[in-house]
PDB file of C-alpha atoms in Angstrom:
ATOM      1  CA  MET Z   1     110.804  59.921  70.891  1.00  0.00           C
ATOM      2  CA  ALA Z   2     108.328  62.783  70.620  1.00  0.00           C
ATOM      3  CA  ALA Z   3     109.560  66.251  71.451  1.00  0.00           C
ATOM      4  CA  LYS Z   4     108.476  67.501  74.860  1.00  0.00           C
ATOM      5  CA  ALA Z   5     105.885  70.265  74.601  1.00  0.00           C
ATOM      6  CA  LEU Z   6     106.932  73.598  76.006  1.00  0.00           C
ATOM      7  CA  LYS Z   7     104.794  74.960  78.810  1.00  0.00           C
ATOM      8  CA  VAL Z   8     103.762  78.595  78.836  1.00  0.00           C
ATOM      9  CA  THR Z   9     102.927  80.016  82.247  1.00  0.00           C
ATOM     10  CA  GLY Z  10     100.098  82.529  82.090  1.00  0.00           C
ATOM     11  CA  PRO Z  11      99.398  85.478  84.390  1.00  0.00           C
ATOM     12  CA  ARG Z  12      98.499  84.700  87.983  1.00  0.00           C
ATOM     13  CA  LEU Z  13      95.824  87.257  88.726  1.00  0.00           C
ATOM     14  CA  SER Z  14      94.412  87.941  92.164  1.00  0.00           C
ATOM     15  CA  PRO Z  15      90.692  88.811  92.202  1.00  0.00           C
ATOM     16  CA  VAL Z  16      89.809  92.354  93.221  1.00  0.00           C
ATOM     17  CA  ARG Z  17      87.213  92.160  95.990  1.00  0.00           C
ATOM     18  CA  LEU Z  18      85.737  95.419  97.211  1.00  0.00           C
ATOM     19  CA  GLU Z  19      83.381  95.418 100.193  1.00  0.00           C
ATOM     20  CA  ASP Z  20      81.717  98.087 102.339  1.00  0.00           C
ATOM     21  CA  LEU Z  21      82.756 100.969 100.108  1.00  0.00           C
ATOM     22  CA  THR Z  22      81.891 104.530 101.045  1.00  0.00           C
ATOM     23  CA  ASP Z  23      80.471 106.704  98.249  1.00  0.00           C
ATOM     24  CA  ASP Z  24      82.107 110.086  97.723  1.00  0.00           C
ATOM     25  CA  PRO Z  25      80.004 112.137  95.264  1.00  0.00           C
ATOM     26  CA  VAL Z  26      82.235 115.238  95.416  1.00  0.00           C
ATOM     27  CA  PRO Z  27      85.815 114.081  96.069  1.00  0.00           C
ATOM     28  CA  ASP Z  28      88.453 116.554  97.185  1.00  0.00           C
ATOM     29  CA  PHE Z  29      91.662 114.837  96.090  1.00  0.00           C
ATOM     30  CA  GLN Z  30      94.882 116.089  97.700  1.00  0.00           C
ATOM     31  CA  ARG Z  31      98.481 115.313  96.840  1.00  0.00           C
ATOM     32  CA  GLY Z  32     100.139 112.596  98.892  1.00  0.00           C
ATOM     33  CA  GLU Z  33      96.994 111.581 100.769  1.00  0.00           C
ATOM     34  CA  ARG Z  34      95.692 108.025 101.225  1.00  0.00           C
ATOM     35  CA  TYR Z  35      92.176 107.089 100.100  1.00  0.00           C
ATOM     36  CA  ASP Z  36      90.888 103.763 101.333  1.00  0.00           C
ATOM     37  CA  GLY Z  37      87.611 101.935 100.622  1.00  0.00           C
ATOM     38  CA  VAL Z  38      85.908 104.660  98.572  1.00  0.00           C
ATOM     39  CA  ARG Z  39      83.664 104.485  95.508  1.00  0.00           C
ATOM     40  CA  TYR Z  40      83.869 107.375  93.032  1.00  0.00           C
ATOM     41  CA  SER Z  41      81.237 107.816  90.310  1.00  0.00           C
ATOM     42  CA  ARG Z  42      81.921 110.184  87.399  1.00  0.00           C
ATOM     43  CA  ALA Z  43      84.635 111.951  89.375  1.00  0.00           C
ATOM     44  CA  ALA Z  44      86.880 114.508  87.676  1.00  0.00           C
ATOM     45  CA  ALA Z  45      90.459 115.084  88.810  1.00  0.00           C
ATOM     46  CA  ASP Z  46      91.641 116.856  85.675  1.00  0.00           C
ATOM     47  CA  GLY Z  47      94.823 118.877  86.044  1.00  0.00           C
ATOM     48  CA  LEU Z  48      95.337 118.118  89.731  1.00  0.00           C
ATOM     49  CA  GLU Z  49      98.745 117.521  91.323  1.00  0.00           C
ATOM     50  CA  LEU Z  50      98.373 114.069  92.918  1.00  0.00           C
ATOM     51  CA  SER Z  51     101.952 112.795  92.868  1.00  0.00           C
ATOM     52  CA  GLY Z  52     102.541 110.180  95.549  1.00  0.00           C
ATOM     53  CA  THR Z  53      98.842 109.719  96.305  1.00  0.00           C
ATOM     54  CA  ASP Z  54      97.774 106.269  97.536  1.00  0.00           C
ATOM     55  CA  PHE Z  55      94.479 104.660  96.486  1.00  0.00           C
ATOM     56  CA  ALA Z  56      93.650 101.364  98.217  1.00  0.00           C
ATOM     57  CA  GLU Z  57      90.490  99.252  97.763  1.00  0.00           C
ATOM     58  CA  CYS Z  58      88.802 101.961  95.711  1.00  0.00           C
ATOM     59  CA  GLU Z  59      86.354 101.763  92.818  1.00  0.00           C
ATOM     60  CA  PHE Z  60      86.272 104.380  90.064  1.00  0.00           C
ATOM     61  CA  GLN Z  61      83.324 104.517  87.681  1.00  0.00           C
ATOM     62  CA  GLY Z  62      83.899 106.927  84.805  1.00  0.00           C
ATOM     63  CA  VAL Z  63      86.770 108.860  86.397  1.00  0.00           C
ATOM     64  CA  SER Z  64      88.631 111.520  84.373  1.00  0.00           C
ATOM     65  CA  PHE Z  65      92.350 111.904  85.078  1.00  0.00           C
ATOM     66  CA  ASN Z  66      93.190 114.141  82.126  1.00  0.00           C
ATOM     67  CA  ASP Z  67      96.556 115.869  82.621  1.00  0.00           C
ATOM     68  CA  THR Z  68      96.524 114.828  86.284  1.00  0.00           C
ATOM     69  CA  GLN Z  69      99.978 114.453  87.811  1.00  0.00           C
ATOM     70  CA  LEU Z  70     100.076 110.917  89.249  1.00  0.00           C
ATOM     71  CA  ARG Z  71     103.835 110.459  89.332  1.00  0.00           C
ATOM     72  CA  GLY Z  72     104.728 107.914  91.997  1.00  0.00           C
ATOM     73  CA  ALA Z  73     101.071 107.292  92.884  1.00  0.00           C
ATOM     74  CA  THR Z  74      99.902 103.872  94.082  1.00  0.00           C
ATOM     75  CA  PHE Z  75      96.765 101.933  93.120  1.00  0.00           C
ATOM     76  CA  ARG Z  76      96.202  98.751  95.148  1.00  0.00           C
ATOM     77  CA  ASP Z  77      93.134  96.512  95.044  1.00  0.00           C
ATOM     78  CA  CYS Z  78      91.311  98.958  92.783  1.00  0.00           C
ATOM     79  CA  ILE Z  79      88.840  98.816  89.911  1.00  0.00           C
ATOM     80  CA  LEU Z  80      88.892 101.637  87.359  1.00  0.00           C
ATOM     81  CA  ALA Z  81      86.017 101.463  84.875  1.00  0.00           C
ATOM     82  CA  GLU Z  82      85.931 103.783  81.861  1.00  0.00           C
ATOM     83  CA  LEU Z  83      89.061 105.657  82.884  1.00  0.00           C
ATOM     84  CA  TYR Z  84      89.361 108.707  80.602  1.00  0.00           C
ATOM     85  CA  ALA Z  85      92.449 110.826  79.942  1.00  0.00           C
ATOM     86  CA  PRO Z  86      93.746 112.250  76.644  1.00  0.00           C
ATOM     87  CA  VAL Z  87      96.971 112.845  78.609  1.00  0.00           C
ATOM     88  CA  PHE Z  88      97.648 110.349  81.418  1.00  0.00           C
ATOM     89  CA  THR Z  89     100.778 111.070  83.457  1.00  0.00           C
ATOM     90  CA  ALA Z  90     101.706 108.349  85.961  1.00  0.00           C
ATOM     91  CA  ALA Z  91     105.426 107.691  85.629  1.00  0.00           C
ATOM     92  CA  ARG Z  92     106.983 105.523  88.365  1.00  0.00           C
ATOM     93  CA  SER Z  93     103.545 104.669  89.722  1.00  0.00           C
ATOM     94  CA  THR Z  94     102.652 101.327  91.348  1.00  0.00           C
ATOM     95  CA  TRP Z  95      99.717  99.146  90.265  1.00  0.00           C
ATOM     96  CA  ARG Z  96      98.973  95.993  92.250  1.00  0.00           C
ATOM     97  CA  ASP Z  97      95.825  93.859  92.064  1.00  0.00           C
ATOM     98  CA  VAL Z  98      94.108  96.321  89.720  1.00  0.00           C
ATOM     99  CA  ARG Z  99      91.450  95.891  87.040  1.00  0.00           C
ATOM    100  CA  LEU Z 100      90.879  98.488  84.308  1.00  0.00           C
ATOM    101  CA  GLU Z 101      87.714  98.186  82.245  1.00  0.00           C
ATOM    102  CA  ASN Z 102      87.368  99.962  78.879  1.00  0.00           C
ATOM    103  CA  PRO Z 103      89.915 102.726  79.467  1.00  0.00           C
ATOM    104  CA  ARG Z 104      90.156 105.550  76.919  1.00  0.00           C
ATOM    105  CA  LEU Z 105      93.649 106.980  77.050  1.00  0.00           C
ATOM    106  CA  GLY Z 106      95.534 109.140  74.583  1.00  0.00           C
ATOM    107  CA  SER Z 107      99.167 109.481  75.652  1.00  0.00           C
ATOM    108  CA  ALA Z 108      99.684 107.249  78.703  1.00  0.00           C
ATOM    109  CA  GLU Z 109     103.055 107.971  80.326  1.00  0.00           C
ATOM    110  CA  LEU Z 110     103.673 105.001  82.623  1.00  0.00           C
ATOM    111  CA  TYR Z 111     107.401 104.570  82.170  1.00  0.00           C
ATOM    112  CA  GLU Z 112     109.367 102.974  85.020  1.00  0.00           C
ATOM    113  CA  SER Z 113     106.105 101.951  86.689  1.00  0.00           C
ATOM    114  CA  GLY Z 114     105.505  98.669  88.491  1.00  0.00           C
ATOM    115  CA  TRP Z 115     102.571  96.406  87.581  1.00  0.00           C
ATOM    116  CA  GLN Z 116     101.699  93.236  89.485  1.00  0.00           C
ATOM    117  CA  SER Z 117      98.457  91.314  88.962  1.00  0.00           C
ATOM    118  CA  VAL Z 118      96.925  93.866  86.592  1.00  0.00           C
ATOM    119  CA  ARG Z 119      94.121  93.224  84.118  1.00  0.00           C
ATOM    120  CA  ILE Z 120      92.936  95.500  81.297  1.00  0.00           C
ATOM    121  CA  ASP Z 121      89.675  94.525  79.592  1.00  0.00           C
ATOM    122  CA  GLY Z 122      88.757  96.335  76.376  1.00  0.00           C
ATOM    123  CA  GLY Z 123      89.340  99.992  75.657  1.00  0.00           C
ATOM    124  CA  LYS Z 124      91.602 102.016  73.394  1.00  0.00           C
ATOM    125  CA  LEU Z 125      95.017 103.509  74.077  1.00  0.00           C
ATOM    126  CA  ASP Z 126      96.781 105.666  71.514  1.00  0.00           C
ATOM    127  CA  PHE Z 127     100.240 105.486  73.095  1.00  0.00           C
ATOM    128  CA  LEU Z 128     101.160 103.315  76.074  1.00  0.00           C
ATOM    129  CA  ASN Z 129     104.646 104.142  77.338  1.00  0.00           C
ATOM    130  CA  LEU Z 130     105.901 101.358  79.601  1.00  0.00           C
ATOM    131  CA  ARG Z 131     109.581 101.933  78.903  1.00  0.00           C
ATOM    132  CA  GLY Z 132     111.673 100.632  81.779  1.00  0.00           C
ATOM    133  CA  ALA Z 133     108.601  99.296  83.596  1.00  0.00           C
ATOM    134  CA  LYS Z 134     108.431  96.035  85.553  1.00  0.00           C
ATOM    135  CA  LEU Z 135     105.393  93.907  84.668  1.00  0.00           C
ATOM    136  CA  THR Z 136     104.486  90.682  86.458  1.00  0.00           C
ATOM    137  CA  ASP Z 137     101.218  88.781  85.941  1.00  0.00           C
ATOM    138  CA  VAL Z 138      99.488  91.106  83.481  1.00  0.00           C
ATOM    139  CA  LEU Z 139      96.570  90.305  81.151  1.00  0.00           C
ATOM    140  CA  ILE Z 140      95.479  92.761  78.448  1.00  0.00           C
ATOM    141  CA  SER Z 141      92.502  91.559  76.408  1.00  0.00           C
ATOM    142  CA  ASP Z 142      90.312  92.931  73.590  1.00  0.00           C
ATOM    143  CA  CYS Z 143      92.214  96.217  73.616  1.00  0.00           C
ATOM    144  CA  ILE Z 144      93.319  98.505  70.766  1.00  0.00           C
ATOM    145  CA  ILE Z 145      96.786 100.007  71.292  1.00  0.00           C
ATOM    146  CA  ASN Z 146      98.200 102.149  68.510  1.00  0.00           C
ATOM    147  CA  GLU Z 147     101.711 102.212  69.961  1.00  0.00           C
ATOM    148  CA  LEU Z 148     103.084 100.088  72.812  1.00  0.00           C
ATOM    149  CA  ASP Z 149     106.582 100.943  74.059  1.00  0.00           C
ATOM    150  CA  LEU Z 150     108.167  98.250  76.224  1.00  0.00           C
ATOM    151  CA  GLY Z 151     111.746  99.330  75.620  1.00  0.00           C
ATOM    152  CA  SER Z 152     114.061  98.186  78.455  1.00  0.00           C
ATOM    153  CA  ALA Z 153     111.067  96.792  80.373  1.00  0.00           C
ATOM    154  CA  ALA Z 154     111.131  93.566  82.381  1.00  0.00           C
ATOM    155  CA  ALA Z 155     107.990  91.516  81.777  1.00  0.00           C
ATOM    156  CA  SER Z 156     107.096  88.096  83.150  1.00  0.00           C
ATOM    157  CA  ARG Z 157     103.856  86.155  82.674  1.00  0.00           C
ATOM    158  CA  VAL Z 158     102.274  88.799  80.465  1.00  0.00           C
ATOM    159  CA  THR Z 159      99.508  87.934  77.985  1.00  0.00           C
ATOM    160  CA  LEU Z 160      98.011  90.132  75.269  1.00  0.00           C
ATOM    161  CA  LYS Z 161      94.846  88.368  74.130  1.00  0.00           C
ATOM    162  CA  ASN Z 162      92.723  89.359  71.134  1.00  0.00           C
ATOM    163  CA  CYS Z 163      94.365  92.775  71.005  1.00  0.00           C
ATOM    164  CA  THR Z 164      95.222  94.983  68.037  1.00  0.00           C
ATOM    165  CA  ILE Z 165      98.604  96.698  68.230  1.00  0.00           C
ATOM    166  CA  GLY Z 166      99.983  99.089  65.647  1.00  0.00           C
ATOM    167  CA  THR Z 167     103.631  99.420  66.691  1.00  0.00           C
ATOM    168  CA  LEU Z 168     105.267  97.262  69.379  1.00  0.00           C
ATOM    169  CA  ASP Z 169     108.728  98.291  70.620  1.00  0.00           C
ATOM    170  CA  LEU Z 170     110.627  95.607  72.540  1.00  0.00           C
ATOM    171  CA  THR Z 171     114.096  97.140  72.253  1.00  0.00           C
ATOM    172  CA  GLY Z 172     116.202  96.042  75.208  1.00  0.00           C
ATOM    173  CA  ALA Z 173     113.276  94.340  76.942  1.00  0.00           C
ATOM    174  CA  ARG Z 174     113.762  91.281  79.155  1.00  0.00           C
ATOM    175  CA  LEU Z 175     110.827  88.946  78.612  1.00  0.00           C
ATOM    176  CA  LYS Z 176     109.602  85.631  79.986  1.00  0.00           C
ATOM    177  CA  ASP Z 177     106.286  83.947  79.129  1.00  0.00           C
ATOM    178  CA  PHE Z 178     105.263  87.010  77.093  1.00  0.00           C
ATOM    179  CA  ASP Z 179     102.294  85.615  75.155  1.00  0.00           C
ATOM    180  CA  LEU Z 180     101.227  87.391  71.957  1.00  0.00           C
ATOM    181  CA  ARG Z 181      99.160  84.567  70.475  1.00  0.00           C
ATOM    182  CA  GLY Z 182      95.894  85.761  68.965  1.00  0.00           C
ATOM    183  CA  THR Z 183      96.963  89.404  68.909  1.00  0.00           C
ATOM    184  CA  ASP Z 184      97.346  91.360  65.669  1.00  0.00           C
ATOM    185  CA  PHE Z 185     100.308  93.669  65.263  1.00  0.00           C
ATOM    186  CA  ARG Z 186     101.566  95.707  62.335  1.00  0.00           C
ATOM    187  CA  THR Z 187     105.197  96.396  63.224  1.00  0.00           C
ATOM    188  CA  ILE Z 188     107.640  95.117  65.846  1.00  0.00           C
ATOM    189  CA  SER Z 189     110.938  96.812  66.615  1.00  0.00           C
ATOM    190  CA  GLY Z 190     113.641  95.401  68.840  1.00  0.00           C
ATOM    191  CA  LEU Z 191     113.782  91.986  67.172  1.00  0.00           C
ATOM    192  CA  GLY Z 192     116.932  91.188  69.116  1.00  0.00           C
ATOM    193  CA  SER Z 193     114.816  91.109  72.282  1.00  0.00           C
ATOM    194  CA  LEU Z 194     112.258  88.520  71.154  1.00  0.00           C
ATOM    195  CA  ALA Z 195     113.570  85.804  73.479  1.00  0.00           C
ATOM    196  CA  GLY Z 196     110.765  84.841  75.837  1.00  0.00           C
ATOM    197  CA  VAL Z 197     107.977  85.849  73.422  1.00  0.00           C
ATOM    198  CA  VAL Z 198     105.317  83.252  72.560  1.00  0.00           C
ATOM    199  CA  ILE Z 199     103.692  83.512  69.104  1.00  0.00           C
ATOM    200  CA  ASP Z 200     101.585  81.314  66.834  1.00  0.00           C
ATOM    201  CA  ASP Z 201     102.344  79.993  63.328  1.00  0.00           C
ATOM    202  CA  TYR Z 202     100.528  82.831  61.584  1.00  0.00           C
ATOM    203  CA  GLN Z 203     102.428  85.471  63.533  1.00  0.00           C
ATOM    204  CA  LEU Z 204     105.687  83.700  62.681  1.00  0.00           C
ATOM    205  CA  SER Z 205     104.867  84.018  58.982  1.00  0.00           C
ATOM    206  CA  LEU Z 206     104.363  87.774  59.459  1.00  0.00           C
ATOM    207  CA  LEU Z 207     107.624  88.104  61.346  1.00  0.00           C
ATOM    208  CA  ALA Z 208     109.678  86.026  58.901  1.00  0.00           C
ATOM    209  CA  PRO Z 209     110.600  88.923  56.538  1.00  0.00           C
ATOM    210  CA  LEU Z 210     111.516  91.162  59.485  1.00  0.00           C
ATOM    211  CA  LEU Z 211     113.651  88.442  61.073  1.00  0.00           C
ATOM    212  CA  ALA Z 212     115.381  87.735  57.768  1.00  0.00           C
ATOM    213  CA  ALA Z 213     116.239  91.402  57.320  1.00  0.00           C
ATOM    214  CA  HIS Z 214     117.406  91.658  60.939  1.00  0.00           C
ATOM    215  CA  LEU Z 215     119.734  88.667  60.509  1.00  0.00           C
ATOM    216  CA  GLY Z 216     120.910  89.687  57.035  1.00  0.00           C
ATOM    217  CA  VAL Z 217     119.358  86.634  55.418  1.00  0.00           C
ATOM    218  CA  VAL Z 218     118.654  86.974  51.699  1.00  0.00           C
ATOM    219  CA  VAL Z 219     115.492  85.170  50.578  1.00  0.00           C
ATOM    220  CA  LEU Z 220     115.225  84.524  46.817  1.00  0.00           C
TER     221      LEU Z 220
END
């Protein structure tokens, strides 16, 4: 009898539909406020204190959030194109039904954040800190990430497609349907947390020496 093929469940992404947006050419962002149905073009919020701010059904084109305090902020039904921030601080933030297009982030502090139905297309991130985050239905494609920290994160139905990752830390992560097929990576730490990861044959050959060392297997 032939072995039953395993089924991998991919991300279930909700489309972001934005209608009847109001343009705001000179936004005056304030901490803790709610912004609903607004389009921002080339807006700069550098260095502002915006903790707890709520953005709903908003479109950002070329926004700069460098060193902006977005701790506990919420982005719902939003599109952020060409997001720029050498230092991006958004710990414990909430991202739901969000699409990011070609972001350019240096240090992205998103630990203990919550992501649901999030898509990242293209871009480059030097350090993406998702330690302790909860990720559900996430697709990251054609993206360069120098260091991705998923330590102690809970991730379900997450796919990294055609990405290049330098260092991937999965220490203590709880993963299900975490699809790495087609993504290049240089180093993975947290090999004891690989349960739930989906890889291809070529990636298995790259991981074999690391797994052998982790298990104390001597290969002669």
